Amino acid sequence: MPTDVINKPDELFEIFVNAQTFKTILHSFDDLCRVLRIDRKLIGYGKRSLYKILTSKLTSWKSKSLWAKIDKRGLQKEYENGYACADTKVCIVGAGPVGLRLAIECALLGARCVVVEKRDRFSRHNVLHLWPYVITDLKNLGAKVFYGKFATGQIEHISIRQLQCILLKIALLLGVEIYQNVTFIDTIEPTLTQPNWRAHFEPVSHPVVSTYDFNVLIGADGRRNSLHGFQHKEFRGKLAIGITCNYVNHHTREEQNFEEISGVAKIYNPQFFNELQQQTSIDLENIVYYKNETHYFVMTAKKQSLLDKGVILQDYPDAARLLARDNVKFSQLCNFACEAAQFATKSTSQFKFEFAENHYGTADVQMFDFTSLFHAVNASRIVERNGKQILMGLVGDSLLESFWPTGSGAGLGFFGLFDTAWAILKFAKHEHPLKVLVERESVYMLLSQSTPENTKNNYQLYSINPATRYQSLNSKMCTIEEIRHLYDSDSIPTIDMNNNHIISTKTNRTPVRRTQSFKQIPSTLPSNGNNTEKETLLVDWCEEIVDTYAIEIKKDSKAFQNSLAFCAIIHHYRPDLIDFKSLQPDRPISNFQILFDIMHDQLSLPIDRKLQNSLILSMKSSIEERVRQSSIVILQLLY
Ligand code: FAD
């Protein structure tokens, strides 16, 4: 074969590696696939199928060094060689750093993954401070192949734009499908004619996403999260006004001598801030300066100083009104930022800072209100409609907005996305929805307090498994009662019996095979029946099961109080787990202990003291409540 033909894919790969915009990265990747005669539809999606073909066809030293890195990461046992989530289809809303990094995890797990991004450009020059584990993570994925300067020496930061470019390239190589200029609007529930979860996107007639079915939907769309069903809580602190600005880096000798300020606060270096105030009348609480593709500054300014310098026109107690566009004089904001930059870099009077351009083609300077930050109340939900379940989750700024000047945005963002990938894995493994939610929400409780100091420090061992990262992990911190509302199902436990198979007739889960013959029990419940009808049927169903154990639930209310009815239900399905004859009606405490041990040890039910208490209490409540509790156990038995 002629040399130029052999070399062409490698040359195209080089173009792809060096591409620096959203558009050119996507185009060069399309070119590469075309030249390699790769047809996505033919090779299929997920299971790392595209990646496997690329690694066999691209053999330059640069590509090989990249494959070596990705292959090493891909060997982590959670991924099961790219088959762990082979039947899972994920849709991620937002191609910010967190959405893209999550897409990489989904691809490594073997899922089909589609990312939609409403913008057509990566234009944020602003710089993210990176925690040490994030640097290790990115290096392990081959970030330096795409950006040689990444994390050289003491540099622990990267522009948002550059990070997106790196992650986009890795995601594409791993088979993630990414569509720009596509806005997620809302989910579409499954119906009889269209039996899968889909979404409304704009443009409505997009050739791929408009017909894409998925069972995992993740909101990675920044602070203005667009996924419905998630509540956010506002955390209000004292007024904090952040200013970010970016100036063109001409790489002159003078600029090369500017010293970075990795974060200095007034309380630690009052002299710096006092001198700044004396010389410029600018009063700041802290400042960060990073030299990157641009000169990037982020500072927290005192309100009075902004009023004195004419940046803010009028004082208002409400932060939103105070920083409203019509109350800010943009030219004065630019002057304010330039004066601070001039002082912080000790630049000469001849040197003039020139603003870089932002997304809108104007000077890249912005003022933010950090007074109120939003956290999602919950990280996940599982919704079931017409027998189809979907796991929904939030990551990144959608989940937890951090105070950037402390540099926690990417650090916490990456932690949260790994936790989400772990929940996707559990969901894909058909764990019971309540169990998936208990674990996800328990881990989420640790996120906001996590710092580089209180998390594990062997970064090479980090994986999506939270146990590899959090020091004091209790994955059952939440109780089922606390998260039950996050499982929104239009189905109630229904059981069918056919040829010794137990089937949940209203879900798409894989049926569990049993070898033992079961007593015939009422099967399909009317989907349009009212609650009383359903409960009556459930009670009948319970009665029928326990009948053979000489237990009558309706007449003998003690049957639940001493746990015999519960144990009978378990024994009916799993006689191997419980020696029913050994239970004594007059020893309720010991019966409950046996029951809880089985639930915890054998059925892996997330059962803790709070749940135990609520179960015991529910035994004293209505028959419907008792049946509801038993149905949790039964569902667990089925899956
Ligand atoms: P983002 O980076 O915000 O990405 C969300 C993506 O979702 C965006 O690309 C958006 O276009 C897309 N999107 C939104 N809605 C939809 C939709 N309906 N359909 C499709 N796509 C959608 N952190 C710092 O540490 N330092 C800084 O200086 C700094 N500056 C920032 C400046 C701005 C303007 C913003 C918005 C954030 C800044 N941050 C900064 C925060 C930092 O960018 C985030 O913590 C980090 O990028 C992780 O964010 P993310 O991926 O969760 O979301």
XYZ file of C-alpha atoms and ligand atoms in Angstrom:
692
model
C 0.000 0.000 0.000
C 1.435 3.435 -0.907
C 2.947 5.298 2.045
C 0.774 8.388 1.659
C -2.381 6.283 2.075
C -0.979 4.584 5.189
C 0.031 7.919 6.639
C -3.178 9.735 5.977
C -5.186 8.504 8.956
C -2.271 9.299 11.244
C -2.019 12.771 9.742
C -5.720 13.271 10.257
C -5.335 12.020 13.792
C -2.655 14.682 14.308
C -5.048 17.346 12.988
C -7.711 16.062 15.360
C -5.276 16.116 18.306
C -4.348 19.727 17.576
C -7.843 21.038 16.794
C -8.768 23.880 19.132
C -12.447 24.636 18.605
C -15.653 22.693 19.164
C -16.405 22.707 15.439
C -12.957 21.731 14.167
C -12.688 18.913 16.699
C -15.990 17.437 15.528
C -15.144 17.924 11.856
C -11.662 16.472 12.090
C -13.036 13.470 13.948
C -15.661 12.925 11.233
C -12.903 13.132 8.604
C -10.838 10.621 10.514
C -13.720 8.149 10.715
C -14.515 8.636 7.050
C -10.953 7.949 5.968
C -10.853 4.881 8.202
C -14.152 3.786 6.609
C -15.863 3.553 9.941
C -19.632 3.430 9.757
C -21.068 4.095 13.231
C -24.376 2.436 12.442
C -22.681 -0.716 11.195
C -20.313 -1.183 14.097
C -23.003 -0.380 16.665
C -22.904 1.767 19.768
C -21.581 1.169 23.240
C -19.264 -1.637 24.345
C -16.345 0.588 23.292
C -16.799 -0.756 19.770
C -15.591 2.402 17.997
C -12.588 2.732 20.287
C -11.521 -0.846 19.559
C -11.527 -0.172 15.806
C -9.639 3.098 16.197
C -6.936 1.499 18.309
C -6.438 -1.212 15.719
C -6.207 1.253 12.837
C -4.239 4.152 14.320
C -0.726 3.141 15.199
C 1.434 6.287 15.309
C 3.562 6.656 18.437
C 1.291 9.441 19.635
C -1.875 7.421 19.194
C -0.269 4.387 20.802
C 0.793 6.392 23.841
C -2.797 7.587 24.161
C -4.265 4.087 23.815
C -1.879 2.861 26.513
C -3.282 5.445 28.948
C -6.941 4.886 28.093
C -6.524 1.098 28.068
C -5.023 1.240 31.552
C -7.964 3.212 32.866
C -10.340 0.917 30.981
C -9.005 -2.082 32.889
C -10.589 -0.961 36.155
C -12.762 -3.807 37.309
C -15.945 -1.731 37.571
C -16.050 -1.406 33.767
C -16.022 -5.169 33.120
C -14.003 -4.571 29.952
C -16.638 -2.234 28.595
C -19.616 -4.519 29.103
C -20.811 -3.391 32.549
C -23.489 -1.121 31.095
C -23.694 -2.600 27.622
C -27.508 -2.361 27.556
C -27.694 1.154 28.978
C -28.440 4.219 26.874
C -27.482 7.536 28.377
C -28.368 11.095 27.424
C -26.259 13.863 28.965
C -27.449 17.452 28.758
C -24.501 19.837 28.517
C -20.948 19.509 27.235
C -19.288 21.448 30.044
C -16.268 19.842 31.700
C -18.418 17.743 34.014
C -20.852 16.512 31.356
C -17.995 15.491 29.053
C -16.050 13.775 31.815
C -19.165 11.807 32.776
C -19.680 10.833 29.137
C -16.183 9.310 29.185
C -17.126 7.215 32.227
C -20.342 6.052 30.556
C -18.394 5.033 27.457
C -15.827 3.164 29.561
C -18.719 1.319 31.205
C -19.854 0.296 27.735
C -23.045 2.368 27.592
C -24.246 4.152 24.492
C -23.880 7.805 25.354
C -25.266 10.880 23.610
C -24.338 14.407 24.745
C -26.347 17.428 23.628
C -24.911 20.933 23.888
C -26.871 24.051 23.132
C -23.813 26.122 22.245
C -21.651 25.771 19.158
C -18.462 27.112 20.744
C -16.188 26.536 23.687
C -15.462 30.141 24.526
C -14.865 30.349 28.277
C -11.339 31.557 28.924
C -12.002 31.487 32.648
C -9.705 29.203 34.522
C -10.501 26.271 36.748
C -8.333 25.480 39.700
C -7.694 21.739 39.726
C -7.434 19.624 42.838
C -4.462 17.222 42.733
C -6.656 14.181 42.079
C -8.235 15.910 39.048
C -4.768 16.469 37.612
C -3.924 12.783 38.134
C -7.227 11.751 36.599
C -6.718 13.877 33.497
C -3.099 12.842 33.052
C -4.173 9.200 33.307
C -6.626 9.793 30.470
C -3.877 11.179 28.256
C -4.558 14.922 28.630
C -0.910 15.722 27.907
C -1.156 14.131 24.461
C -3.652 16.858 23.564
C -2.180 19.698 25.578
C 1.506 19.239 26.283
C 1.603 22.147 28.729
C -1.008 20.522 30.949
C -0.031 20.585 34.619
C 3.616 21.297 34.009
C 5.574 22.212 37.141
C 3.386 23.759 39.781
C 0.580 24.693 37.394
C -2.693 23.417 38.792
C -5.170 25.143 36.557
C -6.560 25.095 33.046
C -8.990 27.230 31.099
C -12.526 25.872 30.934
C -12.275 26.023 27.136
C -9.075 23.993 26.968
C -10.407 21.405 29.400
C -13.551 21.013 27.294
C -11.397 20.510 24.160
C -9.364 17.750 25.825
C -12.376 15.950 27.247
C -14.335 16.248 24.010
C -11.534 14.522 22.097
C -11.247 11.654 24.578
C -15.031 11.239 24.639
C -15.218 11.076 20.828
C -12.467 8.461 20.649
C -14.380 6.369 23.162
C -17.491 6.452 20.993
C -19.531 9.172 22.684
C -21.878 10.953 20.264
C -21.890 14.712 20.728
C -24.314 17.116 19.095
C -23.751 20.853 19.182
C -26.479 23.461 18.783
C -29.016 21.109 20.363
C -31.031 22.258 23.362
C -32.739 19.841 25.711
C -36.297 20.945 26.481
C -38.084 18.190 28.408
C -38.570 14.456 28.703
C -41.232 12.494 26.825
C -42.788 9.669 28.823
C -43.238 6.236 27.228
C -46.653 5.474 25.780
C -48.211 2.413 24.191
C -47.298 3.608 20.712
C -43.856 4.948 21.633
C -42.779 2.686 24.493
C -39.423 4.261 25.514
C -38.170 7.388 27.228
C -37.262 10.151 24.837
C -36.921 13.919 25.017
C -37.978 17.086 23.256
C -34.960 18.866 21.833
C -34.521 21.918 19.727
C -34.227 21.677 16.763
C -37.181 19.295 16.867
C -36.276 17.461 13.691
C -32.696 16.607 14.642
C -31.879 13.395 12.709
C -30.476 11.501 15.719
C -31.565 12.892 19.055
C -35.236 13.369 18.174
C -35.640 9.586 17.978
C -33.061 8.590 20.578
C -34.459 6.289 23.307
C -32.592 6.245 26.600
C -32.943 4.972 30.145
C -30.512 7.323 31.893
C -30.812 11.107 31.674
C -28.233 13.344 33.311
C -28.434 17.107 33.715
C -24.928 18.523 33.324
C -26.238 21.835 32.098
C -24.785 24.212 34.641
C -26.499 26.346 37.231
C -29.655 26.889 35.193
C -30.537 23.217 35.389
C -33.343 22.274 32.991
C -34.285 18.780 34.243
C -37.697 18.815 35.841
C -38.441 17.144 39.154
C -35.354 18.340 41.023
C -35.681 20.872 43.802
C -32.904 23.294 44.631
C -32.083 24.893 47.931
C -30.578 28.316 48.182
C -27.627 28.931 50.480
C -27.344 32.602 51.261
C -24.125 33.952 52.619
C -23.015 37.497 53.206
C -22.807 39.652 50.092
C -19.966 38.419 47.857
C -19.373 40.042 44.478
C -16.987 38.186 42.197
C -15.305 39.702 39.147
C -13.584 37.627 36.469
C -11.593 39.058 33.589
C -9.318 37.771 30.845
C -6.662 39.689 28.981
C -4.805 38.683 25.836
C -1.475 37.039 26.610
C 1.053 38.380 24.060
C 3.811 36.380 25.731
C 6.127 39.401 25.871
C 9.152 39.383 28.145
C 7.320 41.557 30.648
C 4.313 39.243 30.685
C 6.549 36.224 31.166
C 7.780 37.829 34.370
C 4.321 38.337 35.845
C 3.997 36.161 38.908
C 0.863 34.096 39.355
C -1.202 34.562 42.499
C -2.723 31.218 43.329
C -5.141 32.746 45.806
C -4.537 35.391 48.396
C -7.072 36.642 50.907
C -6.998 39.898 52.836
C -6.772 38.184 56.218
C -3.561 36.393 55.182
C -1.814 39.246 53.406
C -3.300 42.557 54.645
C -0.308 44.524 53.377
C -1.018 43.636 49.730
C -4.657 44.673 50.014
C -3.955 47.823 52.011
C -1.434 49.002 49.430
C -3.906 48.200 46.652
C -6.525 50.298 48.394
C -4.171 53.194 49.062
C -2.933 53.323 45.473
C -6.171 52.632 43.600
C -9.109 52.915 46.065
C -9.939 49.334 45.137
C -10.981 47.258 48.127
C -10.827 43.487 47.575
C -11.332 40.479 49.834
C -9.240 38.121 47.725
C -7.650 37.751 44.315
C -6.386 34.952 42.077
C -4.231 35.453 38.981
C -3.364 32.664 36.545
C -1.276 33.003 33.435
C -2.709 30.699 30.821
C -3.774 31.204 27.240
C -4.978 34.493 28.729
C -4.142 36.512 31.845
C -7.021 35.447 34.054
C -8.113 37.196 37.245
C -10.863 36.382 39.672
C -11.411 38.688 42.641
C -14.029 39.335 45.266
C -14.691 43.059 45.557
C -16.231 45.078 48.393
C -19.525 46.718 47.481
C -18.521 50.159 48.765
C -15.415 50.155 46.621
C -17.498 49.339 43.520
C -19.886 52.168 44.405
C -17.016 54.596 45.014
C -15.401 53.732 41.696
C -18.696 54.190 39.833
C -18.948 50.548 38.770
C -22.235 50.064 40.601
C -24.505 53.057 40.131
C -26.916 52.733 43.017
C -26.914 50.850 46.276
C -29.722 48.322 46.770
C -30.080 45.791 49.575
C -31.100 43.076 47.108
C -28.006 41.568 45.424
C -29.824 40.759 42.165
C -31.052 44.364 41.849
C -27.643 45.695 42.880
C -25.868 43.794 40.080
C -28.609 44.135 37.470
C -27.259 45.132 34.065
C -28.811 48.617 34.229
C -27.134 49.307 37.565
C -23.591 48.458 36.378
C -21.454 50.825 34.310
C -19.537 48.443 32.068
C -16.725 50.869 31.126
C -16.045 51.503 34.827
C -16.030 47.766 35.499
C -13.359 47.384 32.794
C -11.278 50.178 34.376
C -11.677 48.658 37.829
C -10.496 45.243 36.570
C -7.551 46.734 34.675
C -6.355 48.734 37.677
C -6.477 45.656 39.895
C -4.625 43.586 37.277
C -1.994 46.293 36.841
C -1.359 46.373 40.583
C -1.391 42.588 41.065
C 1.136 41.935 38.292
C 3.279 44.999 39.167
C 3.280 45.790 35.449
C 4.935 48.947 34.136
C 2.887 51.962 33.117
C 3.778 51.242 29.453
C 2.076 47.890 29.618
C -1.599 47.994 28.737
C -3.872 45.091 29.495
C -5.975 44.254 26.448
C -9.230 42.379 27.104
C -9.716 39.008 25.430
C -13.047 38.603 23.641
C -15.836 36.591 25.157
C -18.536 34.485 23.482
C -20.369 37.635 22.395
C -17.332 39.359 20.943
C -17.081 41.891 23.782
C -14.488 42.476 26.524
C -14.227 39.352 28.697
C -15.069 40.822 32.077
C -17.987 39.678 34.210
C -19.389 40.386 37.617
C -21.060 37.545 39.550
C -23.174 37.386 42.647
C -21.960 34.674 45.005
C -24.337 35.752 47.760
C -26.677 32.920 46.935
C -25.542 29.515 45.744
C -27.883 26.698 44.835
C -27.590 23.040 45.759
C -29.941 20.362 44.489
C -31.868 18.790 47.353
C -31.380 15.359 45.767
C -28.920 14.002 43.246
C -31.116 11.397 41.596
C -34.615 10.151 40.817
C -36.002 7.048 39.218
C -39.217 7.397 37.299
C -41.240 4.505 35.957
C -43.973 4.921 33.368
C -45.691 2.160 31.454
C -43.156 -0.354 32.666
C -40.070 1.637 31.616
C -37.730 3.004 34.216
C -35.405 5.936 33.809
C -32.627 7.035 36.114
C -32.302 10.809 36.219
C -29.431 12.594 37.903
C -27.658 15.889 38.221
C -23.934 16.584 38.097
C -21.593 19.561 38.204
C -22.977 23.030 38.819
C -26.524 21.692 38.316
C -26.034 19.559 41.389
C -23.977 21.784 43.603
C -22.812 25.274 42.874
C -19.531 26.037 44.513
C -17.789 29.247 45.416
C -15.185 29.279 42.600
C -12.614 31.504 44.268
C -11.901 28.549 46.579
C -11.294 26.442 43.483
C -13.735 23.704 44.345
C -15.805 23.734 41.103
C -13.976 21.046 39.145
C -12.839 19.140 42.258
C -16.363 18.617 43.523
C -17.749 18.370 40.001
C -15.569 15.376 39.169
C -16.310 13.664 42.489
C -20.032 14.035 41.862
C -19.863 12.673 38.333
C -17.960 9.583 39.454
C -20.651 8.995 42.081
C -23.284 9.349 39.374
C -21.473 6.867 37.128
C -21.520 4.441 40.071
C -25.303 4.875 40.380
C -25.668 4.298 36.619
C -23.724 1.062 37.024
C -25.968 -0.102 39.879
C -29.069 0.823 37.893
C -27.741 -1.037 34.865
C -27.178 -4.074 37.084
C -30.894 -4.050 37.901
C -30.501 -3.258 41.543
C -33.780 -2.293 43.092
C -34.521 1.411 42.443
C -34.845 2.171 46.156
C -31.456 0.663 46.795
C -29.838 2.612 43.951
C -31.371 5.809 45.330
C -30.396 5.108 48.942
C -26.779 4.702 47.935
C -26.674 7.665 45.552
C -28.283 10.029 48.077
C -26.120 8.759 50.932
C -22.973 9.491 48.942
C -24.345 12.895 47.902
C -24.572 13.848 51.575
C -20.755 13.736 51.715
C -20.075 15.765 48.589
C -20.354 19.351 49.750
C -18.007 18.796 52.717
C -15.337 17.028 50.658
C -11.917 18.640 50.332
C -8.524 17.421 49.140
C -7.593 17.079 52.827
C -10.472 14.859 53.978
C -10.627 12.506 50.978
C -8.366 9.526 50.257
C -4.961 10.448 48.912
C -4.029 7.464 46.780
C -5.337 9.013 43.568
C -4.139 6.150 41.391
C -6.688 3.927 43.108
C -9.600 6.272 42.462
C -12.449 4.777 40.500
C -16.161 5.396 40.161
C -16.624 3.349 43.335
C -17.102 5.960 46.094
C -15.266 3.708 48.557
C -12.016 4.395 46.681
C -12.369 8.157 47.250
C -14.348 9.066 50.381
C -12.718 8.394 53.709
C -15.749 7.838 55.907
C -18.276 6.400 53.530
C -21.593 5.081 54.738
C -23.570 4.179 51.663
C -26.677 3.567 53.780
C -26.724 6.932 55.502
C -30.161 7.696 54.024
C -33.121 5.542 54.884
C -35.600 4.178 52.402
C -38.266 6.391 53.946
C -36.145 9.466 53.288
C -35.722 8.710 49.593
C -38.942 6.850 48.766
C -40.428 9.942 47.089
C -37.559 9.894 44.595
C -38.894 6.672 43.133
C -41.861 7.870 41.140
C -43.637 4.889 39.695
C -47.046 4.477 38.103
C -46.777 0.787 38.813
C -47.457 -0.997 42.072
C -45.885 -4.314 42.922
C -47.499 -6.835 40.663
C -46.553 -10.412 40.410
C -47.392 -12.927 37.789
C -46.810 -16.644 37.802
C -46.145 -18.584 34.668
C -44.427 -21.877 34.564
C -42.535 -21.296 37.765
C -41.314 -17.850 36.635
C -41.962 -14.862 38.786
C -42.403 -11.845 36.623
C -43.057 -8.276 37.525
C -45.603 -7.606 34.851
C -45.205 -3.854 34.812
C -41.463 -3.321 34.521
C -38.895 -3.998 31.861
C -36.597 -5.771 34.276
C -35.317 -9.258 33.510
C -37.540 -11.938 35.042
C -36.076 -13.934 37.900
C -36.233 -17.663 37.449
C -37.187 -19.905 40.353
C -36.952 -23.621 40.513
C -39.610 -24.074 43.134
C -43.322 -24.138 42.409
C -45.224 -21.321 44.042
C -48.709 -21.042 45.245
C -50.900 -19.318 42.679
C -51.352 -15.691 43.662
C -53.463 -12.933 42.184
C -51.477 -11.553 39.317
C -52.116 -8.501 37.191
C -53.688 -5.659 39.087
C -55.935 -3.343 37.121
C -53.759 -0.422 36.048
C -56.780 1.864 36.063
C -58.069 0.662 39.422
C -58.207 3.083 42.308
C -55.926 2.781 45.328
C -58.486 1.017 47.501
C -59.011 -1.613 44.844
C -55.292 -2.129 44.499
C -54.734 -2.304 48.214
C -57.553 -4.814 48.601
C -55.952 -6.983 45.954
C -52.594 -6.679 47.674
C -54.107 -7.653 50.984
C -55.728 -10.652 49.321
C -52.409 -11.519 47.777
C -50.638 -11.318 51.130
C -53.380 -13.371 52.755
C -53.094 -16.057 50.156
C -49.358 -16.377 50.681
C -49.508 -16.578 54.458
C -52.593 -18.791 54.468
C -50.522 -21.951 54.123
C -48.567 -20.917 57.213
C -51.788 -20.879 59.255
C -51.582 -17.124 59.605
C -54.580 -14.869 59.104
C -53.641 -11.259 58.600
C -57.015 -9.592 58.769
C -58.194 -11.248 61.961
C -54.836 -11.705 63.608
C -53.227 -8.269 63.684
C -50.357 -9.719 65.739
C -49.148 -11.602 62.689
C -47.296 -8.494 61.532
C -46.441 -7.304 65.021
C -44.503 -10.443 65.819
C -43.057 -10.482 62.274
C -44.479 -13.941 61.464
C -46.407 -12.696 58.428
C -43.297 -11.018 57.074
C -41.154 -14.078 57.658
C -43.804 -16.231 55.982
C -43.684 -14.070 52.852
C -39.920 -14.348 52.724
C -40.064 -18.088 53.391
C -42.611 -18.558 50.612
C -40.178 -17.222 48.017
C -36.878 -18.101 49.611
C -37.271 -21.099 51.936
C -33.482 -21.357 51.927
C -33.199 -18.116 53.894
C -35.354 -18.786 56.899
C -36.233 -21.731 59.135
C -39.870 -20.788 59.543
C -40.717 -23.588 61.958
C -38.152 -22.326 64.441
C -39.925 -18.953 64.842
C -41.981 -18.475 68.001
C -45.026 -16.165 68.007
C -44.280 -15.010 71.577
C -40.716 -13.900 70.754
C -41.292 -10.902 68.458
C -37.941 -9.232 69.169
C -35.923 -12.264 68.214
C -38.141 -12.831 65.145
C -37.532 -9.261 64.044
C -33.804 -9.669 64.562
C -33.822 -12.736 62.311
C -35.866 -10.815 59.758
C -33.553 -7.799 59.780
C -30.464 -9.982 59.528
C -31.897 -11.665 56.449
C -32.888 -8.356 54.898
C -29.463 -6.916 55.493
C -27.137 -9.890 54.942
C -28.966 -12.004 52.388
C -31.090 -9.532 50.478
C -28.707 -6.568 50.769
C -31.616 -4.311 51.639
C -30.415 -0.914 52.799
C -31.859 -1.378 56.241
C -30.668 0.652 59.176
C -31.946 1.435 62.657
C -34.295 4.128 61.422
C -35.875 1.779 58.909
C -36.053 -0.987 61.495
C -37.931 1.316 63.832
C -40.272 2.454 61.112
C -40.958 -1.166 60.126
C -41.737 -2.092 63.715
C -43.960 0.959 64.040
C -45.695 0.231 60.764
C -46.650 -3.165 62.152
C -48.917 -1.278 64.479
C -50.390 0.776 61.676
C -53.006 0.028 59.055
C -53.107 -3.204 57.151
C -52.385 -1.263 53.934
C -49.218 0.175 55.417
C -48.072 -3.271 56.492
C -48.730 -4.602 53.030
C -46.832 -1.693 51.519
C -43.848 -2.524 53.700
C -44.037 -6.197 52.789
C -44.139 -5.327 49.127
C -40.727 -3.637 49.450
C -39.323 -6.909 50.677
C -41.036 -8.844 47.940
C -39.738 -6.508 45.261
C -36.263 -6.962 46.643
C -36.705 -10.707 46.446
C -37.704 -10.461 42.828
C -34.696 -8.465 41.672
P -20.941 24.208 32.767
O -19.496 24.330 32.548
O -21.695 25.420 33.114
O -21.542 23.548 31.451
C -22.921 23.403 31.236
C -23.138 23.248 29.751
O -24.498 22.900 29.524
C -22.870 24.536 29.013
O -21.969 24.297 27.973
C -24.249 24.939 28.499
O -24.199 25.589 27.258
C -24.952 23.607 28.391
N -26.414 23.670 28.510
C -27.144 24.376 29.404
N -28.464 24.148 29.220
C -28.567 23.298 28.190
C -29.665 22.689 27.540
N -30.937 22.903 27.931
N -29.443 21.862 26.492
C -28.173 21.609 26.090
N -27.083 22.164 26.679
C -27.271 22.971 27.721
N -15.317 28.266 37.815
C -14.079 28.590 38.242
O -13.468 27.817 38.974
N -13.495 29.771 37.851
C -14.134 30.636 37.023
O -13.616 31.684 36.710
C -15.406 30.297 36.545
N -16.043 31.124 35.714
C -17.260 30.778 35.240
C -17.897 31.619 34.361
C -19.136 31.315 33.883
C -19.816 32.256 32.921
C -19.777 30.122 34.277
C -21.130 29.767 33.757
C -19.154 29.276 35.169
C -17.889 29.573 35.662
N -17.223 28.759 36.569
C -15.981 29.079 36.987
C -17.823 27.527 37.053
C -17.257 26.404 36.256
O -17.337 26.724 34.897
C -18.000 25.125 36.548
O -17.894 24.815 37.925
C -17.396 24.024 35.723
O -17.336 24.440 34.385
C -18.190 22.755 35.780
O -19.392 23.017 35.221
P -20.395 22.047 34.511
O -19.796 21.177 33.483
O -21.219 21.441 35.572
O -21.315 23.133 33.818
